[in-house]
């Protein structure tokens, strides 16, 4: 970066620490959020504080991971498309070899297809190590496509991406078939912490979650999503850690669960489509290096381990902000009072600067 | 911002110029894109170049604007909810006055409702001047809600936001009822420009658009969306101009149209849910001020005019990137060759730096 | 009908009675269900029995009604489409007159539009008296379209139906903008009736409803719907009363609500898109005449009143079957035991016949 | 059926013949449609006539078949749910045996799962021979569920159906993962037949299909569907052949494709979720027996062959009606003229009767 190419300096804060455990990482750490919306910091901070007041903290379970790209092929007719789809089943080794020729890290782990009229959509699924994998899978899919066009009769090029992937769009397919990391976070908040820190009740949050997140989103015509504002936390976390933040579009599809368990609050966020990486575009910038190191995602580990750690930290950050906002919205007027107070602080502090 | 609060420095470039006309702005201007995904710059640049080779450039028509917030009210039963909804119709002046008490700029321009069981979702629609309006409409809705709770019998507080708004989620309601600016961009590309600059044909782009954007997204289970990558351009433009970039989630819902008109290409992007503002959070940062000024969005105009100008520039930027990518995907292998070349350039240039 | 045109004789039973009250009808009545799926009869019957054990029975509130048709118009460009849409606002009386020229019963009550690229979708909303109104609104929309093509500059014919209506498809628009009757049914079931007749608890049904209907449908990628099997009851009711049963596609979109209120069960079904009529195709058949008369929908009433009565009876029937099935599914194995028992009865009875 | 249980006599006609070929059946046959909407008969008849004027007729390709049921299981937490899901992979033989214990015809052919918070949705996929299979898979899933509850630690009963199946709801999952028969029908209509019989052009139909079916449905907020009126034909065919017609809800989700191929029309309907059977409820009624026999679906064939034949005939019938309606809608006023004429004929004929 030279002077002629200035950067957009997005305000960034580290909030927390939050406590996390589960099948990927057990740690306490602050998390970085880069955003123009400063109220996000104290909001996530409050959720992080809650996590520190519980024994296991946020339990994050990574349940699946894969990166996908769909190619589009035109066949002579549906019967030819079907024959093409069927031939792939018997050629796994051969296709695997094509992929190995493209990348050290990409590995083909599945193929799904759909036929519509004479068109064949092929959805390739890959493991991509510590990379989010956009380019890796595009390169591999391009090679697979060229290979198929040469070796399968009756088909021709449609597109290297058929929007059946699906990248940076909110769709149903990613959650159903898998794309990115699928992470479930769970937090059991003792009754007195709910009252004292969140100033509400488990029953209040559970009811609001059903009415606002599940029902409200349904009535608005949402797709596979029921949450208050995952997009805010993901944006802040993604910009701060050098991710392609356009992936918040599908990343923010997810479901919040809240249950009143005898006054304690069971709170969970399921994020089925988290796209993150610790290598690739943006990861070489100084502040990103610093952030990834501080999050423990620059350690020498098996390929994929650092990216998984980053994913569960992203998901835990989402839970913190989601919990805090829902708690606030159970109380009439609280949200606006908080905003107005923050504005006042900001104005005062800026005036004093 | 002091030293203790570093910023996330997102690489930013000005690309273009692009040419734009229509019912909001007629101008030629470069546009800023802040992103970690450097291939975006030449891609949008190519689309901008195409616009400069046409007489009218990108014709951007703003067809609607409104900002919304939904509140959730619990009623004794459905009949009471219905009575509450009906009473609002007769009390427009009174509600208008409540809103005026909250903000100089907010103006109530519509109310929609939906009843589910004994719950009443009220969706307030506002004009918000040059602000995107998130806080303004939350404040106003909060006041409206408190007013209604005091004056309408049989209802109680549900939530100040019922997810029926809908903010930062991909849903159907925003496009159907309106939220943010609704902008249609159109560009007629002469046949020889299609061939020479885009290296493809109008027929090729038209066919790809139907198969990938319309059909592929449909099969993936998308919602009111058919495009290749609006999210990428919006993210870059939003971060560069101080917008709340989490709004790319709904902002990137939109439909690309491409028609072969005797060899010329009619290309259009409709973005029904564009949320932008020229005042508010993030707009006071130095680089944002500079960017907005350079885009002509800091001029003394009627309230709302600067925001409208920003909206059509955002939409035109989206068209440029969308056109370029679709053109590339009509040609087998072109996309990967471009990426590989850019990677090589980047590596070389960074090595030399 | 002559011998040469046999009929498909769908088995039909009258079940109930059920008790109903609310803003349309207060009565007790049996309801007819024509279906090949005989287990539906006792299932709905159990729900009806529950309604009879409560004081007010099923409280049905009709909250809206309108029938719609969308026409598709091609404009020279988006600006021309916008001008066309705006001109309609000032011409309500004129358009009203066009509609009056088509039908004694159709009345234009609203127009919505959406612009995409250079296309203009116009969605006309009508009151249609006692008819479901498919043909009436098609006729009226056709006349409106021809009138507009003659009097609005720059537009040409696209289609008399633009799928933006939306007829016999599951979409979001019908629930959001309204199509058909919007009916909310509510039933408060005392704790002991829940236990004795439904053999379950309010808490059990409430939890199942959230997990299966709200969450399960969401994860499956549903659209504005959360119920167990509205389609079954609607099909049976529609075939028995001469309705166009293809309207179960959108009619079965709706939301079930279940709450544990201190052991009592609050149970509600919201059906926003119910299409029914008491005149028109199919209504002249003998068994349909009989059924409508028995339901009290052949009385001399204001136009529209008989259709409204039929709508709330349809909705109440839906509630009965929904309640019964959900209750059964709270108990492991109950559903299958019931089916197996019914099969055994059926086989025995058929063997004996 | 005795006198005490009257039937709903739905008017039924046999239309056609239509010509069909492909990977399931090659034949010419009339098809039965039971409906109150008499204009459907000549409409489907016109499409059938077109098929007879082509050499191969409607080419129907069955690309997949499976019947599904999802059960819902509650786990102690997400980690336990994940462990439960993983254990299933290693126990295929054991589960297969459980299924064999329930039914001679059901065979387990796949399991998919999704974890949300501490809930585990298991979607079992079965082959079901000639039955549509609703009861067969419910019985088998019930047995599988009970077996799992006994043998997998940390899980408890949620529901025998989790709406993740998905039965009689319009969702994305059925098309993506498969449910019922997936049938693609294709028809190449020579230019002069388009002009003479359909009174339109291939270009006209292709353009209308994009604007109305693909774009219009998208804007209306549809889910995985783009057609004019599949529901009408399916309803008529299902009632006439003893099917559970509530399955038109998901069955009518499908995509119409129309292309202008040098003046000839390539026309295709893809129906991914066709549920049909030739045995089971409703199939023992006299007129159903007759209909199935006349369609050639009562022949002695391998289990499943008769149901497949019925599926492609249903799909071909859908194509006939879809083609005819789209052709009519390319011509301003044609649809209404046809309806008005039919009404006149009907009235005259009824008056004369």
PDB file of N, CA and C in Angstrom, chain A residues 5-10 12-13 36-37 74 138-139 157 159 161-163 166 168-169 171-173 211-213 216-217 220-221 227-228 232 239 243 281 287 329 336 343, chain B residues 5-10 12-13 36-37 74 138-139 157 159 161-163 166 168-169 171-173 211-213 216-217 219-221 227-228 232 239 243 281 287 329 336 343:
ATOM      1  N   UNK A   5      -2.737   5.014  -2.569  1.00  0.00           N
ATOM      2  CA  UNK A   5      -3.880   4.142  -2.325  1.00  0.00           C
ATOM      3  C   UNK A   5      -4.239   4.166  -0.855  1.00  0.00           C
ATOM      4  N   UNK A   6      -5.026   5.118  -0.438  1.00  0.00           N
ATOM      5  CA  UNK A   6      -5.359   5.215   0.975  1.00  0.00           C
ATOM      6  C   UNK A   6      -6.247   4.053   1.383  1.00  0.00           C
ATOM      7  N   UNK A   7      -6.346   3.841   2.648  1.00  0.00           N
ATOM      8  CA  UNK A   7      -7.221   2.782   3.124  1.00  0.00           C
ATOM      9  C   UNK A   7      -8.456   3.402   3.761  1.00  0.00           C
ATOM     10  N   UNK A   8      -9.499   2.576   3.833  1.00  0.00           N
ATOM     11  CA  UNK A   8     -10.695   2.968   4.577  1.00  0.00           C
ATOM     12  C   UNK A   8     -10.483   2.516   6.014  1.00  0.00           C
ATOM     13  N   UNK A   9     -10.276   3.461   6.905  1.00  0.00           N
ATOM     14  CA  UNK A   9      -9.949   3.097   8.286  1.00  0.00           C
ATOM     15  C   UNK A   9     -11.191   2.897   9.114  1.00  0.00           C
ATOM     16  N   UNK A  10     -11.583   1.650   9.236  1.00  0.00           N
ATOM     17  CA  UNK A  10     -12.812   1.353   9.980  1.00  0.00           C
ATOM     18  C   UNK A  10     -12.479   1.257  11.474  1.00  0.00           C
ATOM     19  N   UNK A  12     -12.005   0.183  15.112  1.00  0.00           N
ATOM     20  CA  UNK A  12     -11.930  -1.193  15.605  1.00  0.00           C
ATOM     21  C   UNK A  12     -11.692  -1.202  17.111  1.00  0.00           C
ATOM     22  N   UNK A  13     -12.356  -2.060  17.816  1.00  0.00           N
ATOM     23  CA  UNK A  13     -12.130  -2.254  19.255  1.00  0.00           C
ATOM     24  C   UNK A  13     -12.055  -3.749  19.555  1.00  0.00           C
ATOM     25  N   UNK A  36     -18.599   0.854  11.919  1.00  0.00           N
ATOM     26  CA  UNK A  36     -18.971   2.259  12.125  1.00  0.00           C
ATOM     27  C   UNK A  36     -20.053   2.382  13.200  1.00  0.00           C
ATOM     28  N   UNK A  37     -20.626   1.264  13.595  1.00  0.00           N
ATOM     29  CA  UNK A  37     -21.751   1.292  14.532  1.00  0.00           C
ATOM     30  C   UNK A  37     -21.223   1.033  15.941  1.00  0.00           C
ATOM     31  N   UNK A  74     -24.603 -27.608 -19.959  1.00  0.00           N
ATOM     32  CA  UNK A  74     -25.761 -27.817 -20.831  1.00  0.00           C
ATOM     33  C   UNK A  74     -25.630 -29.180 -21.498  1.00  0.00           C
ATOM     34  N   UNK A 138     -12.807 -22.382  -6.984  1.00  0.00           N
ATOM     35  CA  UNK A 138     -13.105 -21.937  -8.344  1.00  0.00           C
ATOM     36  C   UNK A 138     -12.091 -22.537  -9.305  1.00  0.00           C
ATOM     37  N   UNK A 139     -10.830 -22.501  -8.910  1.00  0.00           N
ATOM     38  CA  UNK A 139      -9.770 -23.081  -9.729  1.00  0.00           C
ATOM     39  C   UNK A 139     -10.012 -24.578  -9.929  1.00  0.00           C
ATOM     40  N   UNK A 157     -20.255 -26.298 -22.183  1.00  0.00           N
ATOM     41  CA  UNK A 157     -20.040 -25.312 -21.125  1.00  0.00           C
ATOM     42  C   UNK A 157     -21.274 -24.455 -20.870  1.00  0.00           C
ATOM     43  N   UNK A 159     -21.564 -22.513 -17.288  1.00  0.00           N
ATOM     44  CA  UNK A 159     -20.912 -21.471 -16.489  1.00  0.00           C
ATOM     45  C   UNK A 159     -20.029 -22.129 -15.439  1.00  0.00           C
ATOM     46  N   UNK A 161     -19.726 -20.883 -12.605  1.00  0.00           N
ATOM     47  CA  UNK A 161     -20.511 -20.772 -11.380  1.00  0.00           C
ATOM     48  C   UNK A 161     -21.978 -20.679 -11.739  1.00  0.00           C
ATOM     49  N   UNK A 162     -22.768 -21.582 -11.190  1.00  0.00           N
ATOM     50  CA  UNK A 162     -24.183 -21.646 -11.550  1.00  0.00           C
ATOM     51  C   UNK A 162     -25.122 -21.114 -10.484  1.00  0.00           C
ATOM     52  N   UNK A 163     -24.584 -20.380  -9.503  1.00  0.00           N
ATOM     53  CA  UNK A 163     -25.385 -19.812  -8.406  1.00  0.00           C
ATOM     54  C   UNK A 163     -26.060 -20.883  -7.558  1.00  0.00           C
ATOM     55  N   UNK A 166     -23.936 -21.790  -2.753  1.00  0.00           N
ATOM     56  CA  UNK A 166     -24.222 -20.483  -3.289  1.00  0.00           C
ATOM     57  C   UNK A 166     -23.386 -19.467  -2.560  1.00  0.00           C
ATOM     58  N   UNK A 168     -22.473 -15.775  -1.254  1.00  0.00           N
ATOM     59  CA  UNK A 168     -22.884 -14.400  -0.971  1.00  0.00           C
ATOM     60  C   UNK A 168     -24.328 -14.109  -1.354  1.00  0.00           C
ATOM     61  N   UNK A 169     -25.146 -15.125  -1.266  1.00  0.00           N
ATOM     62  CA  UNK A 169     -26.592 -14.959  -1.419  1.00  0.00           C
ATOM     63  C   UNK A 169     -27.245 -15.754  -0.294  1.00  0.00           C
ATOM     64  N   UNK A 171     -29.714 -18.292   0.618  1.00  0.00           N
ATOM     65  CA  UNK A 171     -30.491 -19.346  -0.018  1.00  0.00           C
ATOM     66  C   UNK A 171     -30.717 -20.468   0.988  1.00  0.00           C
ATOM     67  N   UNK A 172     -31.454 -21.472   0.563  1.00  0.00           N
ATOM     68  CA  UNK A 172     -31.696 -22.613   1.445  1.00  0.00           C
ATOM     69  C   UNK A 172     -30.631 -23.683   1.298  1.00  0.00           C
ATOM     70  N   UNK A 173     -29.974 -23.723   0.156  1.00  0.00           N
ATOM     71  CA  UNK A 173     -29.120 -24.874  -0.145  1.00  0.00           C
ATOM     72  C   UNK A 173     -27.907 -24.971   0.760  1.00  0.00           C
ATOM     73  N   UNK A 211     -41.354 -15.004  19.138  1.00  0.00           N
ATOM     74  CA  UNK A 211     -42.242 -14.062  18.455  1.00  0.00           C
ATOM     75  C   UNK A 211     -41.512 -13.198  17.432  1.00  0.00           C
ATOM     76  N   UNK A 212     -40.343 -12.743  17.788  1.00  0.00           N
ATOM     77  CA  UNK A 212     -39.593 -11.848  16.915  1.00  0.00           C
ATOM     78  C   UNK A 212     -38.758 -12.648  15.905  1.00  0.00           C
ATOM     79  N   UNK A 213     -37.890 -13.520  16.431  1.00  0.00           N
ATOM     80  CA  UNK A 213     -36.929 -14.174  15.535  1.00  0.00           C
ATOM     81  C   UNK A 213     -37.576 -15.269  14.696  1.00  0.00           C
ATOM     82  N   UNK A 216     -41.563 -13.490  13.494  1.00  0.00           N
ATOM     83  CA  UNK A 216     -41.419 -12.229  12.749  1.00  0.00           C
ATOM     84  C   UNK A 216     -40.666 -12.431  11.443  1.00  0.00           C
ATOM     85  N   UNK A 217     -39.578 -13.177  11.492  1.00  0.00           N
ATOM     86  CA  UNK A 217     -38.811 -13.420  10.264  1.00  0.00           C
ATOM     87  C   UNK A 217     -39.618 -14.248   9.290  1.00  0.00           C
ATOM     88  N   UNK A 220     -42.066 -12.106   7.558  1.00  0.00           N
ATOM     89  CA  UNK A 220     -41.392 -11.209   6.617  1.00  0.00           C
ATOM     90  C   UNK A 220     -40.946 -11.938   5.348  1.00  0.00           C
ATOM     91  N   UNK A 221     -41.081 -13.258   5.357  1.00  0.00           N
ATOM     92  CA  UNK A 221     -40.674 -14.026   4.175  1.00  0.00           C
ATOM     93  C   UNK A 221     -39.186 -14.315   4.150  1.00  0.00           C
ATOM     94  N   UNK A 227     -33.005 -14.768  13.536  1.00  0.00           N
ATOM     95  CA  UNK A 227     -32.154 -14.120  14.526  1.00  0.00           C
ATOM     96  C   UNK A 227     -32.359 -12.616  14.467  1.00  0.00           C
ATOM     97  N   UNK A 228     -31.810 -11.937  15.465  1.00  0.00           N
ATOM     98  CA  UNK A 228     -32.034 -10.498  15.554  1.00  0.00           C
ATOM     99  C   UNK A 228     -31.025  -9.701  14.735  1.00  0.00           C
ATOM    100  N   UNK A 232     -24.584  -7.936  12.069  1.00  0.00           N
ATOM    101  CA  UNK A 232     -23.770  -6.874  12.676  1.00  0.00           C
ATOM    102  C   UNK A 232     -22.471  -7.423  13.259  1.00  0.00           C
ATOM    103  N   UNK A 239     -14.419  -7.851   9.057  1.00  0.00           N
ATOM    104  CA  UNK A 239     -13.557  -6.745   8.628  1.00  0.00           C
ATOM    105  C   UNK A 239     -12.290  -6.719   9.485  1.00  0.00           C
ATOM    106  N   UNK A 243     -11.402 -11.026   6.578  1.00  0.00           N
ATOM    107  CA  UNK A 243     -12.285 -11.924   5.818  1.00  0.00           C
ATOM    108  C   UNK A 243     -12.970 -11.173   4.680  1.00  0.00           C
ATOM    109  N   UNK A 281      -6.493 -13.773   0.645  1.00  0.00           N
ATOM    110  CA  UNK A 281      -6.699 -12.328   0.501  1.00  0.00           C
ATOM    111  C   UNK A 281      -6.917 -11.645   1.846  1.00  0.00           C
ATOM    112  N   UNK A 287      -2.557  -5.228  10.471  1.00  0.00           N
ATOM    113  CA  UNK A 287      -3.505  -5.304  11.595  1.00  0.00           C
ATOM    114  C   UNK A 287      -4.240  -6.634  11.598  1.00  0.00           C
ATOM    115  N   UNK A 329     -34.246  -5.874  24.201  1.00  0.00           N
ATOM    116  CA  UNK A 329     -35.559  -5.677  23.581  1.00  0.00           C
ATOM    117  C   UNK A 329     -36.702  -6.260  24.414  1.00  0.00           C
ATOM    118  N   UNK A 336     -33.504   2.244  23.191  1.00  0.00           N
ATOM    119  CA  UNK A 336     -33.335   3.642  22.815  1.00  0.00           C
ATOM    120  C   UNK A 336     -32.554   4.405  23.880  1.00  0.00           C
ATOM    121  N   UNK A 343     -24.845   7.972  22.201  1.00  0.00           N
ATOM    122  CA  UNK A 343     -24.705   9.133  21.332  1.00  0.00           C
ATOM    123  C   UNK A 343     -24.184  10.317  22.137  1.00  0.00           C
TER     124      UNK A 343
ATOM    125  N   UNK B   5      -6.951   3.117  19.959  1.00  0.00           N
ATOM    126  CA  UNK B   5      -7.991   2.437  19.177  1.00  0.00           C
ATOM    127  C   UNK B   5      -7.607   2.420  17.709  1.00  0.00           C
ATOM    128  N   UNK B   6      -6.867   1.436  17.293  1.00  0.00           N
ATOM    129  CA  UNK B   6      -6.428   1.389  15.903  1.00  0.00           C
ATOM    130  C   UNK B   6      -7.616   1.140  14.991  1.00  0.00           C
ATOM    131  N   UNK B   7      -7.427   1.386  13.754  1.00  0.00           N
ATOM    132  CA  UNK B   7      -8.496   1.132  12.796  1.00  0.00           C
ATOM    133  C   UNK B   7      -8.125  -0.084  11.958  1.00  0.00           C
ATOM    134  N   UNK B   8      -9.158  -0.675  11.371  1.00  0.00           N
ATOM    135  CA  UNK B   8      -8.943  -1.734  10.386  1.00  0.00           C
ATOM    136  C   UNK B   8      -8.808  -1.044   9.035  1.00  0.00           C
ATOM    137  N   UNK B   9      -7.619  -1.053   8.485  1.00  0.00           N
ATOM    138  CA  UNK B   9      -7.381  -0.313   7.240  1.00  0.00           C
ATOM    139  C   UNK B   9      -7.688  -1.165   6.028  1.00  0.00           C
ATOM    140  N   UNK B  10      -8.887  -0.980   5.517  1.00  0.00           N
ATOM    141  CA  UNK B  10      -9.301  -1.794   4.367  1.00  0.00           C
ATOM    142  C   UNK B  10      -8.801  -1.133   3.093  1.00  0.00           C
ATOM    143  N   UNK B  12      -8.424   0.516  -0.341  1.00  0.00           N
ATOM    144  CA  UNK B  12      -9.469   1.246  -1.071  1.00  0.00           C
ATOM    145  C   UNK B  12      -8.905   1.786  -2.381  1.00  0.00           C
ATOM    146  N   UNK B  13      -9.661   1.708  -3.432  1.00  0.00           N
ATOM    147  CA  UNK B  13      -9.293   2.301  -4.724  1.00  0.00           C
ATOM    148  C   UNK B  13     -10.499   3.022  -5.303  1.00  0.00           C
ATOM    149  N   UNK B  36     -10.942  -6.313   0.605  1.00  0.00           N
ATOM    150  CA  UNK B  36      -9.750  -7.166   0.605  1.00  0.00           C
ATOM    151  C   UNK B  36      -9.630  -7.938  -0.709  1.00  0.00           C
ATOM    152  N   UNK B  37     -10.680  -7.910  -1.506  1.00  0.00           N
ATOM    153  CA  UNK B  37     -10.713  -8.704  -2.730  1.00  0.00           C
ATOM    154  C   UNK B  37     -10.310  -7.836  -3.914  1.00  0.00           C
ATOM    155  N   UNK B  74     -48.610  -7.342  21.672  1.00  0.00           N
ATOM    156  CA  UNK B  74     -49.448  -8.488  22.046  1.00  0.00           C
ATOM    157  C   UNK B  74     -50.837  -7.976  22.391  1.00  0.00           C
ATOM    158  N   UNK B 138     -35.971   3.941  14.743  1.00  0.00           N
ATOM    159  CA  UNK B 138     -36.109   3.195  15.999  1.00  0.00           C
ATOM    160  C   UNK B 138     -36.641   4.117  17.084  1.00  0.00           C
ATOM    161  N   UNK B 139     -36.076   5.313  17.124  1.00  0.00           N
ATOM    162  CA  UNK B 139     -36.528   6.308  18.093  1.00  0.00           C
ATOM    163  C   UNK B 139     -38.004   6.640  17.871  1.00  0.00           C
ATOM    164  N   UNK B 157     -46.793  -4.500  25.437  1.00  0.00           N
ATOM    165  CA  UNK B 157     -45.498  -4.469  24.749  1.00  0.00           C
ATOM    166  C   UNK B 157     -45.048  -5.850  24.303  1.00  0.00           C
ATOM    167  N   UNK B 159     -42.240  -6.094  21.337  1.00  0.00           N
ATOM    168  CA  UNK B 159     -40.845  -5.761  21.050  1.00  0.00           C
ATOM    169  C   UNK B 159     -40.801  -4.479  20.234  1.00  0.00           C
ATOM    170  N   UNK B 161     -38.677  -4.083  18.004  1.00  0.00           N
ATOM    171  CA  UNK B 161     -38.418  -4.552  16.641  1.00  0.00           C
ATOM    172  C   UNK B 161     -38.929  -5.968  16.514  1.00  0.00           C
ATOM    173  N   UNK B 162     -39.798  -6.195  15.558  1.00  0.00           N
ATOM    174  CA  UNK B 162     -40.435  -7.500  15.411  1.00  0.00           C
ATOM    175  C   UNK B 162     -39.903  -8.323  14.239  1.00  0.00           C
ATOM    176  N   UNK B 163     -38.756  -7.916  13.673  1.00  0.00           N
ATOM    177  CA  UNK B 163     -38.143  -8.610  12.529  1.00  0.00           C
ATOM    178  C   UNK B 163     -39.034  -8.591  11.290  1.00  0.00           C
ATOM    179  N   UNK B 166     -37.602  -5.261   7.396  1.00  0.00           N
ATOM    180  CA  UNK B 166     -36.698  -6.174   8.049  1.00  0.00           C
ATOM    181  C   UNK B 166     -35.289  -5.663   7.868  1.00  0.00           C
ATOM    182  N   UNK B 168     -31.293  -6.044   7.799  1.00  0.00           N
ATOM    183  CA  UNK B 168     -30.100  -6.900   7.717  1.00  0.00           C
ATOM    184  C   UNK B 168     -30.424  -8.385   7.669  1.00  0.00           C
ATOM    185  N   UNK B 169     -31.565  -8.683   7.085  1.00  0.00           N
ATOM    186  CA  UNK B 169     -31.918 -10.074   6.798  1.00  0.00           C
ATOM    187  C   UNK B 169     -32.469 -10.097   5.369  1.00  0.00           C
ATOM    188  N   UNK B 171     -35.212 -11.083   3.161  1.00  0.00           N
ATOM    189  CA  UNK B 171     -36.607 -11.494   3.257  1.00  0.00           C
ATOM    190  C   UNK B 171     -37.348 -11.025   2.009  1.00  0.00           C
ATOM    191  N   UNK B 172     -38.620 -11.365   1.927  1.00  0.00           N
ATOM    192  CA  UNK B 172     -39.420 -10.935   0.792  1.00  0.00           C
ATOM    193  C   UNK B 172     -40.085  -9.583   1.040  1.00  0.00           C
ATOM    194  N   UNK B 173     -40.283  -9.244   2.291  1.00  0.00           N
ATOM    195  CA  UNK B 173     -41.135  -8.094   2.596  1.00  0.00           C
ATOM    196  C   UNK B 173     -40.543  -6.774   2.131  1.00  0.00           C
ATOM    197  N   UNK B 211     -29.949 -18.667 -16.939  1.00  0.00           N
ATOM    198  CA  UNK B 211     -29.609 -19.987 -16.387  1.00  0.00           C
ATOM    199  C   UNK B 211     -28.945 -19.897 -15.016  1.00  0.00           C
ATOM    200  N   UNK B 212     -28.048 -18.953 -14.870  1.00  0.00           N
ATOM    201  CA  UNK B 212     -27.300 -18.836 -13.619  1.00  0.00           C
ATOM    202  C   UNK B 212     -28.082 -17.995 -12.602  1.00  0.00           C
ATOM    203  N   UNK B 213     -28.406 -16.773 -12.976  1.00  0.00           N
ATOM    204  CA  UNK B 213     -28.978 -15.848 -11.994  1.00  0.00           C
ATOM    205  C   UNK B 213     -30.428 -16.168 -11.675  1.00  0.00           C
ATOM    206  N   UNK B 216     -30.500 -20.687 -11.484  1.00  0.00           N
ATOM    207  CA  UNK B 216     -29.578 -21.225 -10.480  1.00  0.00           C
ATOM    208  C   UNK B 216     -29.943 -20.769  -9.072  1.00  0.00           C
ATOM    209  N   UNK B 217     -30.247 -19.489  -8.926  1.00  0.00           N
ATOM    210  CA  UNK B 217     -30.622 -18.981  -7.605  1.00  0.00           C
ATOM    211  C   UNK B 217     -31.941 -19.587  -7.151  1.00  0.00           C
ATOM    212  N   UNK B 219     -33.127 -22.554  -7.932  1.00  0.00           N
ATOM    213  CA  UNK B 219     -32.917 -23.946  -7.507  1.00  0.00           C
ATOM    214  C   UNK B 219     -32.192 -24.005  -6.171  1.00  0.00           C
ATOM    215  N   UNK B 220     -31.369 -23.007  -5.898  1.00  0.00           N
ATOM    216  CA  UNK B 220     -30.655 -22.963  -4.615  1.00  0.00           C
ATOM    217  C   UNK B 220     -31.583 -22.555  -3.472  1.00  0.00           C
ATOM    218  N   UNK B 221     -32.799 -22.143  -3.814  1.00  0.00           N
ATOM    219  CA  UNK B 221     -33.738 -21.742  -2.770  1.00  0.00           C
ATOM    220  C   UNK B 221     -33.523 -20.304  -2.313  1.00  0.00           C
ATOM    221  N   UNK B 227     -28.912 -12.572  -9.008  1.00  0.00           N
ATOM    222  CA  UNK B 227     -27.738 -11.849  -9.495  1.00  0.00           C
ATOM    223  C   UNK B 227     -26.481 -12.641  -9.188  1.00  0.00           C
ATOM    224  N   UNK B 228     -25.382 -12.195  -9.758  1.00  0.00           N
ATOM    225  CA  UNK B 228     -24.135 -12.955  -9.609  1.00  0.00           C
ATOM    226  C   UNK B 228     -23.383 -12.560  -8.350  1.00  0.00           C
ATOM    227  N   UNK B 232     -20.631  -8.123  -3.411  1.00  0.00           N
ATOM    228  CA  UNK B 232     -19.233  -7.683  -3.476  1.00  0.00           C
ATOM    229  C   UNK B 232     -19.111  -6.175  -3.709  1.00  0.00           C
ATOM    230  N   UNK B 239     -18.307   0.239   2.684  1.00  0.00           N
ATOM    231  CA  UNK B 239     -17.191   0.473   3.596  1.00  0.00           C
ATOM    232  C   UNK B 239     -16.486   1.787   3.211  1.00  0.00           C
ATOM    233  N   UNK B 243     -20.991   3.630   5.241  1.00  0.00           N
ATOM    234  CA  UNK B 243     -22.313   3.046   5.462  1.00  0.00           C
ATOM    235  C   UNK B 243     -22.234   1.888   6.461  1.00  0.00           C
ATOM    236  N   UNK B 281     -23.818   7.815  11.694  1.00  0.00           N
ATOM    237  CA  UNK B 281     -22.630   7.038  12.076  1.00  0.00           C
ATOM    238  C   UNK B 281     -21.658   6.860  10.925  1.00  0.00           C
ATOM    239  N   UNK B 287     -11.744  10.067   5.807  1.00  0.00           N
ATOM    240  CA  UNK B 287     -11.754   9.493   4.447  1.00  0.00           C
ATOM    241  C   UNK B 287     -13.170   9.378   3.910  1.00  0.00           C
ATOM    242  N   UNK B 329     -17.900 -14.864 -17.260  1.00  0.00           N
ATOM    243  CA  UNK B 329     -18.344 -16.245 -17.072  1.00  0.00           C
ATOM    244  C   UNK B 329     -18.961 -16.851 -18.329  1.00  0.00           C
ATOM    245  N   UNK B 336     -10.758 -17.634 -14.302  1.00  0.00           N
ATOM    246  CA  UNK B 336      -9.575 -18.126 -13.596  1.00  0.00           C
ATOM    247  C   UNK B 336      -8.308 -17.504 -14.149  1.00  0.00           C
ATOM    248  N   UNK B 343      -3.250 -12.382  -9.306  1.00  0.00           N
ATOM    249  CA  UNK B 343      -2.441 -12.892  -8.198  1.00  0.00           C
ATOM    250  C   UNK B 343      -0.961 -12.706  -8.502  1.00  0.00           C
TER     251      UNK B 343
END
